[in-house]
Short mmCIF file of C-alpha atoms in Angstrom, two decimals:
data_model
loop_
_atom_site.label_atom_id
_atom_site.label_comp_id
_atom_site.label_asym_id
_atom_site.label_seq_id
_atom_site.Cartn_x
_atom_site.Cartn_y
_atom_site.Cartn_z
CA LEU N 121 12.58 -27.03 -30.91
CA VAL N 122 11.68 -27.55 -27.25
CA LEU N 123 9.70 -31.43 -27.71
CA ALA N 124 13.93 -31.65 -30.22
CA ARG N 125 15.44 -31.48 -26.97
CA LEU N 126 12.90 -33.48 -24.47
CA ARG N 127 13.17 -37.11 -27.05
CA VAL N 128 17.26 -36.30 -27.36
CA GLU N 129 16.91 -36.58 -23.27
CA GLY N 130 14.29 -39.01 -22.49
CA VAL N 131 12.22 -36.75 -21.75
CA LYS N 132 7.94 -37.13 -22.02
CA PRO N 133 6.55 -33.32 -22.53
CA SER N 134 3.82 -32.64 -18.95
CA PRO N 135 0.65 -33.15 -20.23
CA PRO N 136 -1.97 -30.06 -20.95
CA ALA N 137 -3.91 -28.94 -18.74
CA ALA N 138 -7.94 -28.84 -17.83
CA LYS N 139 -9.27 -26.04 -19.41
CA GLU N 140 -10.81 -24.57 -15.67
CA THR N 141 -6.79 -24.82 -15.14
CA LEU N 142 -5.79 -23.47 -18.18
CA ILE N 143 -8.00 -20.19 -17.68
CA ARG N 144 -7.39 -19.56 -14.03
CA ARG N 145 -3.25 -20.01 -14.60
CA VAL N 146 -3.92 -17.83 -17.95
CA SER N 147 -5.58 -14.69 -16.06
CA LEU N 148 -3.83 -14.63 -13.37
CA ASP N 149 -0.52 -14.16 -15.90
CA LEU N 150 -2.06 -11.16 -17.51
CA THR N 151 -4.21 -9.30 -15.39
CA GLY N 152 -3.25 -10.55 -12.06
CA LEU N 153 -7.10 -11.99 -11.03
CA PRO N 154 -8.55 -15.10 -10.82
CA PRO N 155 -11.83 -15.71 -13.51
CA THR N 156 -14.90 -15.60 -12.28
CA VAL N 157 -17.40 -19.30 -12.49
CA SER N 158 -19.30 -18.23 -15.36
CA GLU N 159 -16.41 -17.70 -16.55
CA VAL N 160 -14.56 -20.45 -16.08
CA GLN N 161 -17.66 -22.32 -17.47
CA ALA N 162 -18.02 -20.41 -20.81
CA PHE N 163 -14.60 -21.05 -21.58
CA VAL N 164 -14.66 -24.84 -20.52
CA ALA N 165 -18.03 -25.04 -22.59
CA ASP N 166 -15.88 -22.90 -26.25
CA ALA N 167 -15.23 -26.31 -28.66
CA ARG N 168 -14.06 -24.20 -30.81
CA SER N 169 -10.22 -25.17 -31.91
CA ASP N 170 -9.26 -21.43 -31.36
CA ALA N 171 -10.79 -21.16 -27.66
CA TYR N 172 -7.85 -20.75 -25.65
CA GLU N 173 -7.56 -17.92 -28.57
CA ARG N 174 -9.85 -16.14 -27.85
CA LEU N 175 -9.55 -16.50 -23.97
CA VAL N 176 -5.85 -14.78 -24.56
CA ASP N 177 -7.26 -12.39 -27.05
CA ARG N 178 -9.98 -10.89 -24.53
CA LEU N 179 -7.38 -10.73 -21.12
CA LEU N 180 -4.90 -9.33 -23.19
CA ALA N 181 -7.55 -6.40 -23.89
CA SER N 182 -9.10 -6.23 -20.53
CA PRO N 183 -7.61 -2.64 -18.54
CA ARG N 184 -6.36 -4.70 -16.08
CA PHE N 185 -3.46 -6.59 -18.50
CA GLY N 186 -1.85 -3.07 -18.30
CA GLU N 187 -2.29 -2.66 -14.18
CA ARG N 188 -0.96 -6.13 -14.08
CA TRP N 189 2.40 -5.45 -16.51
CA ALA N 190 3.32 -2.65 -15.09
CA TRP N 191 3.86 -4.33 -11.42
CA ASP N 192 7.12 -5.68 -13.06
CA TRP N 193 7.54 -2.64 -14.95
CA LEU N 194 7.02 -0.35 -12.18
CA ASP N 195 9.43 -2.71 -9.23
CA ALA N 196 12.60 -2.22 -12.15
CA ALA N 197 11.82 1.07 -11.78
CA ARG N 198 11.59 1.29 -8.51
CA TYR N 199 8.59 3.05 -8.47
CA ALA N 200 7.27 4.80 -4.90
CA ASP N 201 4.85 6.84 -3.57
CA THR N 202 6.92 8.64 -1.02
CA ASN N 203 10.75 9.55 -0.93
CA GLY N 204 12.03 6.50 0.93
CA TYR N 205 14.69 8.58 3.49
CA GLN N 206 13.06 9.63 7.50
CA GLY N 207 9.25 10.33 7.71
CA ASP N 208 9.01 9.50 4.08
CA PRO N 209 6.66 11.55 2.84
CA GLU N 210 4.49 10.63 -0.29
CA ARG N 211 5.50 12.35 -3.67
CA THR N 212 3.40 12.78 -7.17
CA MET N 213 4.40 10.22 -9.26
CA TRP N 214 1.69 8.17 -10.26
CA PRO N 215 0.76 10.48 -12.96
CA TRP N 216 3.77 8.86 -14.28
CA ARG N 217 2.50 5.44 -13.24
CA ASP N 218 -0.55 5.82 -14.85
CA TRP N 219 1.59 6.79 -18.29
CA VAL N 220 3.08 3.40 -18.29
CA VAL N 221 -0.39 0.88 -17.99
CA ARG N 222 -1.81 3.14 -20.66
CA ALA N 223 1.69 2.38 -22.59
CA LEU N 224 0.59 -1.46 -21.74
CA ASN N 225 -2.99 -1.05 -22.74
CA ASP N 226 -1.77 0.74 -25.95
CA ASN N 227 0.77 -2.44 -26.78
CA MET N 228 2.56 0.45 -27.16
CA PRO N 229 6.11 -0.47 -29.29
CA TYR N 230 8.95 -1.66 -26.85
CA ASP N 231 11.40 0.82 -28.12
CA GLN N 232 9.55 3.13 -28.40
CA PHE N 233 8.43 2.63 -25.11
CA THR N 234 12.17 3.57 -23.80
CA ILE N 235 12.98 6.11 -26.02
CA TRP N 236 10.40 7.67 -24.17
CA GLN N 237 11.47 6.95 -20.77
CA LEU N 238 15.65 8.22 -21.06
CA ALA N 239 14.49 10.50 -23.33
CA GLY N 240 11.23 11.94 -24.45
CA ASP N 241 12.18 15.52 -23.44
CA LEU N 242 14.66 15.44 -26.12
CA LEU N 243 12.43 14.62 -29.34
CA PRO N 244 11.65 16.91 -31.74
CA GLN N 245 9.18 18.77 -30.48
CA ALA N 246 8.08 16.68 -27.16
CA THR N 247 4.34 16.14 -26.68
CA THR N 248 3.70 15.97 -22.55
CA GLU N 249 3.13 12.64 -23.15
CA GLN N 250 7.15 11.67 -24.28
CA LYS N 251 8.38 14.73 -21.18
CA LEU N 252 6.15 12.66 -18.83
CA ALA N 253 7.56 8.95 -19.52
CA THR N 254 10.60 10.57 -18.55
CA GLY N 255 9.60 10.31 -14.84
CA PHE N 256 11.61 7.09 -15.06
CA ASN N 257 14.37 8.28 -14.03
CA ARG N 258 13.53 10.77 -11.24
CA ASN N 259 11.96 7.27 -9.36
CA HIS N 260 14.89 7.80 -7.29
CA MET N 261 15.01 8.73 -3.63
CA ILE N 262 14.54 11.94 -2.47
CA ASN N 263 17.42 12.77 1.09
CA GLY N 264 14.87 16.13 3.02
CA GLU N 265 17.02 15.06 5.97
CA GLY N 266 18.17 19.50 6.66
CA GLY N 267 21.87 18.41 6.87
CA ARG N 268 22.37 16.49 3.86
CA ILE N 269 24.83 18.13 1.81
CA ALA N 270 22.73 18.74 -1.60
CA GLU N 271 25.68 18.22 -4.01
CA GLU N 272 26.60 14.61 -2.55
CA THR N 273 22.45 13.59 -3.23
CA ARG N 274 22.74 15.43 -6.76
CA VAL N 275 25.50 12.38 -7.29
CA GLU N 276 23.91 9.85 -5.83
CA ASN N 277 20.69 10.70 -8.10
CA VAL N 278 22.97 10.21 -10.85
CA MET N 279 24.47 6.91 -9.52
CA ASP N 280 20.81 6.03 -9.29
CA ARG N 281 20.43 6.68 -12.75
CA VAL N 282 22.95 4.98 -14.02
CA GLU N 283 22.89 1.99 -12.39
CA THR N 284 19.08 1.57 -12.58
CA THR N 285 18.93 2.29 -16.64
CA SER N 286 22.00 -0.10 -17.49
CA THR N 287 20.52 -2.77 -14.97
CA VAL N 288 16.97 -2.62 -16.68
CA TRP N 289 18.02 -3.09 -20.42
CA LEU N 290 21.45 -4.31 -20.37
CA GLY N 291 21.51 -7.30 -17.23
CA LEU N 292 24.31 -4.97 -15.96
CA THR N 293 25.56 -4.54 -12.75
CA MET N 294 27.45 -1.18 -13.02
CA GLY N 295 27.39 -0.32 -9.64
CA CYS N 296 31.09 -1.87 -8.97
CA SER N 297 32.32 0.00 -11.45
CA LYS N 298 31.79 3.22 -9.71
CA CYS N 299 34.85 2.78 -7.64
CA HIS N 300 36.89 0.40 -9.46
CA ASP N 301 37.24 -1.86 -12.85
CA HIS N 302 35.45 -4.60 -12.45
CA LYS N 303 36.33 -7.62 -10.96
CA PHE N 304 34.43 -9.95 -13.16
CA ASP N 305 32.92 -8.22 -16.01
CA PRO N 306 34.24 -5.97 -18.93
CA LEU N 307 33.07 -2.70 -17.16
CA THR N 308 35.72 -0.32 -16.64
CA MET N 309 35.42 3.23 -14.30
CA ARG N 310 35.70 4.98 -16.91
CA ASP N 311 32.84 3.01 -18.25
CA TYR N 312 30.94 3.66 -15.74
CA TYR N 313 31.72 6.86 -15.89
CA ALA N 314 30.96 7.55 -19.70
CA LEU N 315 27.60 6.41 -18.91
CA TYR N 316 27.44 8.99 -15.95
CA ASP N 317 27.92 11.62 -18.13
CA TYR N 318 25.11 10.99 -20.32
CA PHE N 319 22.37 11.24 -17.27
CA ASN N 320 24.72 14.24 -15.15
CA GLN N 321 23.56 17.05 -17.45
CA THR N 322 19.82 17.75 -15.73
CA SER N 323 18.95 20.49 -13.95
CA GLU N 324 18.51 18.60 -11.14
CA ASP N 325 20.74 20.17 -7.99
CA GLY N 326 20.09 17.65 -5.24
CA LYS N 327 18.43 20.58 -3.02
CA GLY N 328 14.84 19.76 -3.49
CA ARG N 329 13.01 18.10 -0.79
CA THR N 330 9.83 17.16 -1.70
CA GLY N 331 8.28 14.67 -4.06
CA GLN N 332 8.48 17.63 -6.43
CA ALA N 333 11.54 18.54 -6.87
CA ALA N 334 12.72 20.14 -10.10
CA PRO N 335 12.50 19.73 -12.60
CA ALA N 336 8.81 18.97 -12.77
CA MET N 337 5.64 19.30 -15.13
CA ASP N 338 2.98 21.61 -13.69
CA LEU N 339 -0.22 18.97 -14.99
CA SER N 340 -2.92 21.06 -12.43
CA THR N 341 -5.85 21.89 -13.79
CA ALA N 342 -7.20 25.52 -15.27
CA ASP N 343 -9.05 24.81 -12.11
CA ASP N 344 -5.84 24.17 -9.42
CA ALA N 345 -3.75 27.07 -11.38
CA GLU N 346 -7.22 29.66 -10.02
CA ARG N 347 -7.30 27.96 -6.51
CA VAL N 348 -3.86 29.22 -5.98
CA ARG N 349 -4.20 31.65 -7.52
CA LYS N 350 -6.80 33.33 -5.45
CA ALA N 351 -5.03 32.37 -2.28
CA THR N 352 -1.81 33.58 -2.93
CA ILE N 353 -4.38 37.43 -3.57
CA ARG N 354 -5.71 37.08 0.36
CA VAL N 355 -2.65 35.56 2.03
CA ASN N 356 -0.35 39.45 0.06
CA ALA N 357 -3.78 41.18 1.05
CA VAL N 358 -3.20 40.48 4.22
CA ALA N 359 0.61 40.32 4.24
CA ARG N 360 0.24 43.90 3.55
CA GLU N 361 -1.79 44.50 7.05
CA VAL N 362 0.77 42.70 8.58
CA VAL N 363 3.29 45.21 6.90
CA ALA N 364 1.72 48.30 8.19
CA PHE N 365 1.07 47.14 11.55
CA GLU N 366 4.57 46.70 12.07
CA LEU N 367 5.82 49.63 10.75
CA LYS N 368 4.28 50.91 13.89
CA LYS N 369 4.57 48.41 16.03
CA PHE N 370 8.61 48.05 15.06
CA PRO N 371 9.78 51.67 14.17
CA ARG N 372 13.11 52.02 12.45
CA PRO N 373 14.71 54.14 10.38
CA VAL N 374 12.65 55.17 6.15
CA GLY N 375 13.77 52.21 3.87
CA LYS N 376 15.34 50.38 6.23
CA PRO N 377 14.51 46.73 7.30
CA LEU N 378 12.91 45.01 10.32
CA THR N 379 15.76 43.74 11.39
CA GLU N 380 17.16 47.17 12.61
CA SER N 381 14.36 47.46 14.57
CA ALA N 382 12.57 45.84 17.89
CA ALA N 383 11.85 42.86 16.27
CA ALA N 384 15.46 41.41 16.10
CA ASP N 385 15.36 40.83 20.28
CA LEU N 386 12.99 39.07 20.28
CA PRO N 387 13.44 35.80 22.04
CA GLY N 388 14.29 32.15 20.67
CA ASN N 389 13.45 31.90 16.23
CA LEU N 390 10.52 35.07 16.65
CA PRO N 391 13.46 37.28 14.70
CA ALA N 392 14.02 35.35 11.91
CA TYR N 393 10.11 34.50 11.21
CA ILE N 394 9.63 38.64 11.92
CA ALA N 395 12.81 40.59 11.59
CA LYS N 396 13.92 38.28 8.66
CA THR N 397 11.68 37.16 6.50
CA GLU N 398 8.97 38.88 4.55
CA PRO N 399 5.06 38.59 6.21
CA ALA N 400 3.82 37.53 2.07
CA LYS N 401 6.53 34.24 2.88
CA ARG N 402 6.02 33.09 6.40
CA GLY N 403 5.72 29.91 6.72
CA VAL N 404 2.66 27.86 8.81
CA ASP N 405 5.33 26.50 11.48
CA PRO N 406 7.03 30.14 12.18
CA LEU N 407 3.48 31.72 12.43
CA LEU N 408 1.88 28.77 15.04
CA GLU N 409 4.85 30.23 17.44
CA ALA N 410 4.60 34.18 17.04
CA VAL N 411 0.68 33.86 17.67
CA SER N 412 1.05 31.80 20.68
CA TYR N 413 4.38 34.06 21.66
CA PHE N 414 2.04 37.62 20.67
CA LYS N 415 -0.75 36.35 21.84
CA ASP N 416 0.79 37.03 25.39
CA HIS N 417 2.59 39.86 24.44
CA ASP N 418 0.05 42.09 21.97
CA ALA N 419 -3.33 40.32 21.32
CA ALA N 420 -3.88 42.42 18.27
CA TYR N 421 -1.03 41.64 16.99
CA ALA N 422 -1.55 37.88 17.49
CA LYS N 423 -5.03 38.51 15.55
CA LEU N 424 -3.59 39.93 12.50
CA LEU N 425 -0.46 37.00 12.28
CA GLU N 426 -3.46 34.81 13.42
CA LYS N 427 -5.65 35.65 9.61
CA LEU N 428 -2.63 35.19 7.62
CA LEU N 429 -1.56 32.03 9.23
CA VAL N 430 -5.37 30.72 7.90
CA ALA N 431 -4.44 32.49 4.12
CA VAL N 432 -1.02 30.69 4.01
CA ARG N 433 -2.90 26.83 4.97
CA GLU N 434 -5.84 28.02 2.53
CA ARG N 435 -2.77 28.69 0.11
CA VAL N 436 -0.50 25.12 1.13
CA ALA N 437 -3.56 23.25 0.96
CA ALA N 438 -3.76 24.95 -2.82
CA THR N 439 -0.45 24.17 -4.33
CA ASN N 440 0.02 20.88 -1.97
CA ASN N 441 -3.16 20.10 -4.51
CA VAL N 442 -1.06 21.32 -7.18
CA THR N 443 0.07 18.51 -9.62
CA LYS N 444 3.40 18.59 -10.45
CA VAL N 445 5.29 15.14 -11.59
CA MET N 446 9.29 15.57 -11.86
CA VAL N 447 10.84 14.16 -14.85
CA MET N 448 14.39 15.39 -17.13
CA ASP N 449 15.44 18.30 -18.64
CA THR N 450 18.67 19.22 -20.22
CA LEU N 451 21.68 21.95 -18.62
CA PRO N 452 21.66 24.56 -21.68
CA THR N 453 26.01 24.43 -21.16
CA PRO N 454 26.78 20.80 -20.46
CA ARG N 455 28.61 19.59 -17.13
CA ASP N 456 31.76 18.72 -17.20
CA THR N 457 32.40 15.17 -16.32
CA PHE N 458 35.22 13.63 -13.69
CA MET N 459 35.56 9.73 -12.57
CA LEU N 460 35.83 10.26 -8.63
CA VAL N 461 37.86 7.75 -6.58
CA LYS N 462 35.75 6.15 -4.72
CA GLY N 463 32.34 7.20 -5.58
CA ALA N 464 32.56 10.41 -3.25
CA TYR N 465 31.12 13.67 -4.81
CA ASP N 466 33.77 14.93 -3.40
CA ASN N 467 36.53 13.61 -4.29
CA ALA N 468 36.77 14.08 -8.33
CA THR N 469 40.16 13.24 -10.03
CA THR N 470 41.13 14.78 -12.81
CA THR N 471 40.23 12.56 -15.45
CA LYS N 472 36.97 14.60 -17.26
CA VAL N 473 34.83 11.34 -18.97
CA SER N 474 32.50 12.21 -22.44
CA ALA N 475 29.41 10.35 -22.25
CA GLY N 476 30.03 6.71 -24.08
CA VAL N 477 28.92 3.41 -24.02
CA PRO N 478 30.74 0.15 -23.13
CA ALA N 479 34.22 -0.58 -24.83
CA SER N 480 33.02 -4.37 -24.18
CA LEU N 481 29.74 -3.87 -26.43
CA PRO N 482 28.71 -2.59 -29.85
CA PRO N 483 29.95 0.99 -30.44
CA LEU N 484 27.57 3.64 -31.02
CA PRO N 485 26.86 4.82 -34.92
CA ALA N 486 28.98 7.69 -36.41
CA GLY N 487 27.05 10.86 -35.28
CA ALA N 488 25.54 9.82 -32.78
CA GLU N 489 24.27 12.87 -29.95
CA ALA N 490 26.33 12.22 -26.64
CA THR N 491 22.70 12.56 -24.90
CA ARG N 492 20.27 10.67 -23.38
CA LEU N 493 18.14 10.15 -26.80
CA GLY N 494 21.64 8.54 -28.77
CA LEU N 495 21.98 6.16 -25.15
CA ALA N 496 18.19 5.38 -25.50
CA ASN N 497 18.25 4.69 -29.65
CA TRP N 498 22.07 2.63 -28.94
CA LEU N 499 20.04 0.75 -26.37
CA VAL N 500 16.30 -0.40 -28.72
CA ARG N 501 19.55 -0.45 -32.02
CA ARG N 502 19.92 -4.77 -32.97
CA GLU N 503 23.69 -4.42 -32.57
CA ASN N 504 23.28 -4.23 -28.97
CA PRO N 505 23.26 -7.73 -27.74
CA LEU N 506 21.63 -7.79 -24.47
CA THR N 507 18.22 -5.52 -24.56
CA ALA N 508 16.28 -7.68 -26.35
CA ARG N 509 17.34 -11.01 -24.55
CA VAL N 510 16.86 -8.81 -20.85
CA THR N 511 13.49 -7.67 -21.55
CA VAL N 512 12.21 -11.00 -22.79
CA ASN N 513 13.83 -13.10 -19.91
CA ARG N 514 11.87 -10.79 -17.97
CA PHE N 515 8.63 -11.98 -19.47
CA TRP N 516 9.65 -14.77 -19.63
CA GLN N 517 10.64 -14.47 -15.13
CA GLY N 518 7.39 -12.82 -15.02
CA LEU N 519 5.32 -16.00 -16.82
CA TRP N 520 7.07 -19.07 -15.32
CA GLY N 521 8.39 -17.54 -11.89
CA ARG N 522 12.41 -18.32 -13.47
#
């Protein structure tokens, strides 16, 4: 096919590359690493007619293949090891990244690769691996700023899923259509919010501040869980000592909370830290402030609070060692989806929209579920003209640069 077109254009094909050049090119393309000197020498000396095919098979069998080709997918999936705002704290999405590497090295069929990432949790008797794969749609940034509005964050994350999914599998710039019908492509606002409805049914509430915001899957080991259990027991034991001490230090009527004692008159933030928070739930920073203050006002109390601080720090360290990965789930009761004026979370229209695909593309098959699983199956149907073309173009770009 290529040669026929070259003849029509009067263009001669480039000469074959030297074997030293060829092994370098294909090694970098498939593993991201240059060949060793001995590998080059062995390939140059290999006179068999299928020497190149054998070389490619060896590189495809290397674990480096999955690591190299995961790069491009992680870029498309907006993968990051941090949350993306303010102090940019770390998140634990690396188990999902490692799943991508394994899937590529195992030569997982692309339709399965797609379905697991978009809707693995909705498959019958979903496995841990299938649920983990759905971390794809939790790679969005997380805004942990104290003054943010949770619902605004949640809506932004849903939009992120719509636009990432449509870009990665369909090569469509859906983002324009969240505010108005597309100026150039046959995509409408209704099309946008119909896709939005698929991703609007997860329990994420926008309140999470860490890279383990619910819904999240616990991948910790038995040892991790045991460390948390023991640390929690220590915190609770010291907290009981603190409760007993505070009953005497801050007298109040039987059964009444600390807020009805002299603790409510402490300076600065201390009333909130002491009077309004039970000892077992006090955090590291509040305890640091309390210890600092009471060192000059009640040394015995300060010493006890410092003991609680040590126990709380141990619990924090144990908890932080637990691996929780953000994944997708589905609400038991569907959430209504309305078109939004200019995409603003707080300016909904009265136009209610149900899950669906862009009207300009082949329709969903009869009886398709109005879920992410139905959408994923539609994406990989042979009748869909875009998914295969977009995917092959991505591979082509990875190998040839365009």
